[in-house]
Each structure stands twice: as C-alpha cells, then as structure tokens.
Amino acid sequence: MSYTADFLIRKRKEKWAEKHDIEYDKQFRDLVAKELLEDKQLLAEVKRYPEKLIELVFIVVDKKQKTMPFFLNEVQHEFIDKLNKAIDDFNEGLIAEIALLVLKGRQQGFTTVVTAYQLACSLMNRNFQGFTLADKSDNSEAIFQNKAKFPYSQLPEVLKPTEKFNNRKQLLFSKLNSSWAVDTATKDVGRSRTVNFFHGSECAFW
C-alpha cells in the first residue's frame, strides 16, 4: 500500500494531539523513514516538496523549550506556498531567478522554517548547496546549532547520509555532494561559492 506525505503528516498530527509523547512520535518517525526508503512515489513527492519531510520527521524546540514535532504554522505555510509557486515559475521559464524579501514580525519562525527547508533539501537532493549568512558570529552559530544541528541529530538514522563534515558551521554529505553551511556577513564571505539556496538573516544589521 502506498501512502501520500499529506496522509502521513495528518496521522502524525492526530497521534501528537492524542498522546503528546515525543517518544511515541520518535517511533512514528522511524516508521515513516522506512516507508520513505521503500516507497519511490512517496520519496519523489518529498524531494519535490521538502517542507513535507519537515512535517513528517523533523522536531523543533518551541518557545517554552519543549521538544515537539515540527508542524508548520500558518505564516510558515504561506511563505512555503509562495516559494513553491516561484519554483514552479522558474522551472517553466517564466522567471529567471527566485528572490523573496521577507519583512517579518518577531517570533514567526521564518529563520526556523528556512533553515529546516535548506536542511531537508540537502538530505533529499544531490549537489545541493545551501548557505546562510547572519549579522554576527554568535547568531550564525546559534542558527546552525539550534535550528539545524539539533533537528538533524534527532532524525531517524536511516535518513542520515554519509557525512564528510559535521562541525560548527557546516554539514557536508559526501555521497550526495550536498551541503548546508552558515557564516557571518563580512566583506569577502562567500566568494567563489556556488550556491543553490541563499538565506540572508538580519540583513539590515550587516
């Protein structure tokens, strides 16, 4: 039997609402991970829509410092919908590049969802290069440790690719030749890099 990502996400939400048990959720995520590896149609769906991988198997620490499933909020869904529309337009040759400027309110989760999206892309695609710049070194390291490294460490083991680098500023997966990295906005940063997905955080303070 083949499942859609939306069906499995709905089941994860139902089980979380019923139990609020992160250990039970871990068992659910492990089963979803096995399904992803066995079902080519499901895997193709998640590769096309990386946000579905987030809601299937990612976890997040909420504002109350509790670990819980990463379900996108309304604002995050709206942003992802705009991003997907832009990707479709790009693939159809309607636009030459994708650039989204987000004028955001505080604590709406944009950096969290963009970071998770970049991580999902690096896990699901070959030759993906994601890069985030922040205004200060402590902010760039906080983004990487709290919003990328911790969720990555909690993924089902079968979804973790072979690592070449896993340090304070970079995850690089050797067999996929994909990576995600952070740095601080300075004069020469990023020179000679080839980047598929760039995220500028707190640009007003660069």
GROMACS .gro file of C-alpha atoms in nm:
model
  206
    1MET     CA    1   0.000   0.000   0.000
    2SER     CA    2   0.132   0.344  -0.092
    3TYR     CA    3   0.082   0.645   0.135
    4THR     CA    4   0.093   1.012   0.044
    5ALA     CA    5   0.300   1.253   0.250
    6ASP     CA    6  -0.012   1.452   0.341
    7PHE     CA    7  -0.180   1.137   0.477
    8LEU     CA    8   0.121   1.054   0.696
    9ILE     CA    9   0.153   1.415   0.816
   10ARG     CA   10  -0.215   1.413   0.912
   11LYS     CA   11  -0.163   1.087   1.105
   12ARG     CA   12   0.139   1.231   1.286
   13LYS     CA   13  -0.065   1.537   1.388
   14GLU     CA   14  -0.352   1.317   1.509
   15LYS     CA   15  -0.120   1.099   1.718
   16TRP     CA   16   0.056   1.402   1.865
   17ALA     CA   17  -0.278   1.564   1.958
   18GLU     CA   18  -0.384   1.238   2.121
   19LYS     CA   19  -0.066   1.146   2.311
   20HIS     CA   20   0.172   1.446   2.330
   21ASP     CA   21   0.450   1.192   2.374
   22ILE     CA   22   0.781   1.266   2.198
   23GLU     CA   23   0.898   0.906   2.242
   24TYR     CA   24   0.588   0.776   2.068
   25ASP     CA   25   0.646   1.037   1.798
   26LYS     CA   26   1.001   0.903   1.755
   27GLN     CA   27   0.859   0.556   1.686
   28PHE     CA   28   0.624   0.709   1.430
   29ARG     CA   29   0.913   0.896   1.263
   30ASP     CA   30   1.119   0.578   1.242
   31LEU     CA   31   0.833   0.402   1.063
   32VAL     CA   32   0.787   0.696   0.825
   33ALA     CA   33   1.160   0.691   0.746
   34LYS     CA   34   1.143   0.324   0.647
   35GLU     CA   35   0.838   0.396   0.433
   36LEU     CA   36   1.026   0.677   0.258
   37LEU     CA   37   1.308   0.443   0.164
   38GLU     CA   38   1.073   0.172   0.036
   39ASP     CA   39   0.813   0.384  -0.148
   40LYS     CA   40   0.961   0.558  -0.453
   41GLN     CA   41   0.645   0.760  -0.515
   42LEU     CA   42   0.648   0.897  -0.159
   43LEU     CA   43   1.018   0.973  -0.185
   44ALA     CA   44   0.967   1.161  -0.512
   45GLU     CA   45   0.690   1.367  -0.351
   46VAL     CA   46   0.913   1.464  -0.059
   47LYS     CA   47   1.203   1.552  -0.289
   48ARG     CA   48   0.976   1.790  -0.481
   49TYR     CA   49   0.824   1.938  -0.165
   50PRO     CA   50   1.095   1.936   0.107
   51GLU     CA   51   0.857   2.102   0.355
   52LYS     CA   52   0.673   1.769   0.370
   53LEU     CA   53   0.987   1.599   0.501
   54ILE     CA   54   0.993   1.863   0.775
   55GLU     CA   55   0.641   1.781   0.889
   56LEU     CA   56   0.699   1.407   0.854
   57VAL     CA   57   1.018   1.360   1.057
   58PHE     CA   58   1.163   1.687   1.190
   59ILE     CA   59   1.138   1.802   1.551
   60VAL     CA   60   1.170   2.154   1.693
   61VAL     CA   61   1.214   2.321   2.032
   62ASP     CA   62   0.922   2.557   2.091
   63LYS     CA   63   0.914   2.890   2.277
   64LYS     CA   64   0.856   2.705   2.605
   65GLN     CA   65   1.172   2.499   2.545
   66LYS     CA   66   0.976   2.182   2.482
   67THR     CA   67   1.071   1.934   2.211
   68MET     CA   68   0.782   1.868   1.975
   69PRO     CA   69   0.706   1.771   1.614
   70PHE     CA   70   0.782   2.041   1.357
   71PHE     CA   71   0.441   2.128   1.213
   72LEU     CA   72   0.442   2.446   1.006
   73ASN     CA   73   0.231   2.732   1.137
   74GLU     CA   74   0.003   2.943   0.916
   75VAL     CA   75   0.268   3.207   0.839
   76GLN     CA   76   0.529   2.942   0.753
   77HIS     CA   77   0.283   2.764   0.523
   78GLU     CA   78   0.207   3.091   0.345
   79PHE     CA   79   0.578   3.153   0.288
   80ILE     CA   80   0.636   2.799   0.158
   81ASP     CA   81   0.338   2.831  -0.077
   82LYS     CA   82   0.494   3.147  -0.227
   83LEU     CA   83   0.830   2.971  -0.255
   84ASN     CA   84   0.675   2.670  -0.432
   85LYS     CA   85   0.493   2.899  -0.675
   86ALA     CA   86   0.822   3.075  -0.754
   87ILE     CA   87   0.996   2.738  -0.807
   88ASP     CA   88   0.721   2.631  -1.048
   89ASP     CA   89   0.751   2.961  -1.238
   90PHE     CA   90   1.129   2.921  -1.255
   91ASN     CA   91   1.106   2.563  -1.384
   92GLU     CA   92   0.858   2.673  -1.650
   93GLY     CA   93   1.092   2.952  -1.762
   94LEU     CA   94   0.856   3.229  -1.653
   95ILE     CA   95   1.119   3.390  -1.427
   96ALA     CA   96   1.498   3.390  -1.447
   97GLU     CA   97   1.570   3.372  -1.075
   98ILE     CA   98   1.397   3.333  -0.740
   99ALA     CA   99   1.431   3.608  -0.481
  100LEU     CA  100   1.196   3.654  -0.184
  101LEU     CA  101   1.224   3.950   0.052
  102VAL     CA  102   1.063   3.883   0.388
  103LEU     CA  103   0.972   4.180   0.607
  104LYS     CA  104   0.881   3.981   0.912
  105GLY     CA  105   0.747   4.028   1.259
  106ARG     CA  106   0.928   3.880   1.554
  107GLN     CA  107   0.892   3.515   1.653
  108GLN     CA  108   0.701   3.398   1.348
  109GLY     CA  109   0.950   3.124   1.272
  110PHE     CA  110   1.092   3.233   0.935
  111THR     CA  111   1.455   3.155   1.015
  112THR     CA  112   1.347   2.824   1.169
  113VAL     CA  113   1.148   2.711   0.865
  114VAL     CA  114   1.404   2.836   0.609
  115THR     CA  115   1.683   2.656   0.795
  116ALA     CA  116   1.478   2.335   0.812
  117TYR     CA  117   1.392   2.369   0.442
  118GLN     CA  118   1.759   2.403   0.348
  119LEU     CA  119   1.846   2.101   0.562
  120ALA     CA  120   1.567   1.896   0.401
  121CYS     CA  121   1.692   1.992   0.055
  122SER     CA  122   2.046   1.886   0.141
  123LEU     CA  123   1.921   1.549   0.266
  124MET     CA  124   1.696   1.475  -0.032
  125ASN     CA  125   1.894   1.609  -0.330
  126ARG     CA  126   2.231   1.554  -0.489
  127ASN     CA  127   2.462   1.852  -0.547
  128PHE     CA  128   2.256   2.090  -0.332
  129GLN     CA  129   2.446   2.382  -0.179
  130GLY     CA  130   2.265   2.583   0.090
  131PHE     CA  131   2.420   2.885   0.259
  132THR     CA  132   2.302   3.120   0.535
  133LEU     CA  133   2.462   3.449   0.639
  134ALA     CA  134   2.382   3.619   0.969
  135ASP     CA  135   2.478   3.959   1.105
  136LYS     CA  136   2.700   3.833   1.390
  137SER     CA  137   2.904   3.520   1.450
  138ASP     CA  138   2.709   3.422   1.761
  139ASN     CA  139   2.385   3.450   1.564
  140SER     CA  140   2.516   3.236   1.279
  141GLU     CA  141   2.634   2.970   1.522
  142ALA     CA  142   2.302   2.979   1.710
  143ILE     CA  143   2.111   2.930   1.385
  144PHE     CA  144   2.327   2.635   1.295
  145GLN     CA  145   2.332   2.464   1.634
  146ASN     CA  146   1.972   2.522   1.741
  147LYS     CA  147   1.783   2.518   1.412
  148ALA     CA  148   1.989   2.273   1.203
  149LYS     CA  149   2.226   2.053   1.405
  150PHE     CA  150   1.979   1.962   1.680
  151PRO     CA  151   1.693   1.868   1.442
  152TYR     CA  152   1.945   1.679   1.227
  153SER     CA  153   2.073   1.485   1.529
  154GLN     CA  154   1.717   1.373   1.607
  155LEU     CA  155   1.640   1.237   1.260
  156PRO     CA  156   1.590   0.864   1.211
  157GLU     CA  157   1.934   0.714   1.148
  158VAL     CA  158   1.833   0.566   0.813
  159LEU     CA  159   1.776   0.918   0.675
  160LYS     CA  160   2.120   1.050   0.767
  161PRO     CA  161   2.356   1.047   0.466
  162THR     CA  162   2.727   0.968   0.486
  163GLU     CA  163   2.897   1.273   0.640
  164LYS     CA  164   3.222   1.426   0.526
  165PHE     CA  165   3.200   1.730   0.756
  166ASN     CA  166   2.982   1.789   1.062
  167ASN     CA  167   3.122   2.084   1.254
  168ARG     CA  168   3.015   2.421   1.399
  169LYS     CA  169   2.936   2.579   1.062
  170GLN     CA  170   2.882   2.309   0.803
  171LEU     CA  171   2.712   1.982   0.724
  172LEU     CA  172   2.855   1.818   0.411
  173PHE     CA  173   2.729   1.483   0.283
  174SER     CA  174   2.995   1.318   0.069
  175LYS     CA  175   2.793   1.066  -0.133
  176LEU     CA  176   2.522   1.321  -0.214
  177ASN     CA  177   2.774   1.601  -0.266
  178SER     CA  178   2.529   1.827  -0.085
  179SER     CA  179   2.592   2.068   0.199
  180TRP     CA  180   2.447   2.337   0.420
  181ALA     CA  181   2.663   2.599   0.587
  182VAL     CA  182   2.644   2.923   0.784
  183ASP     CA  183   2.877   3.219   0.815
  184THR     CA  184   2.892   3.581   0.926
  185ALA     CA  185   2.838   3.869   0.685
  186THR     CA  186   3.184   4.014   0.614
  187LYS     CA  187   3.343   4.174   0.309
  188ASP     CA  188   3.475   3.865   0.132
  189VAL     CA  189   3.248   3.594   0.270
  190GLY     CA  190   3.103   3.354   0.014
  191ARG     CA  191   3.347   3.446  -0.261
  192SER     CA  192   3.384   3.166  -0.521
  193ARG     CA  193   3.094   2.970  -0.371
  194THR     CA  194   2.828   2.814  -0.594
  195VAL     CA  195   2.501   2.834  -0.402
  196ASN     CA  196   2.158   2.692  -0.487
  197PHE     CA  197   1.972   2.838  -0.190
  198PHE     CA  198   2.091   3.150  -0.009
  199HIS     CA  199   1.934   3.285   0.311
  200GLY     CA  200   2.030   3.628   0.443
  201SER     CA  201   1.935   3.670   0.808
  202GLU     CA  202   1.903   4.014   0.973
  203CYS     CA  203   2.035   4.186   0.658
  204ALA     CA  204   1.960   4.532   0.800
  205PHE     CA  205   2.238   4.479   1.053
  206TRP     CA  206   2.509   4.361   0.812
   0.00000   0.00000   0.00000
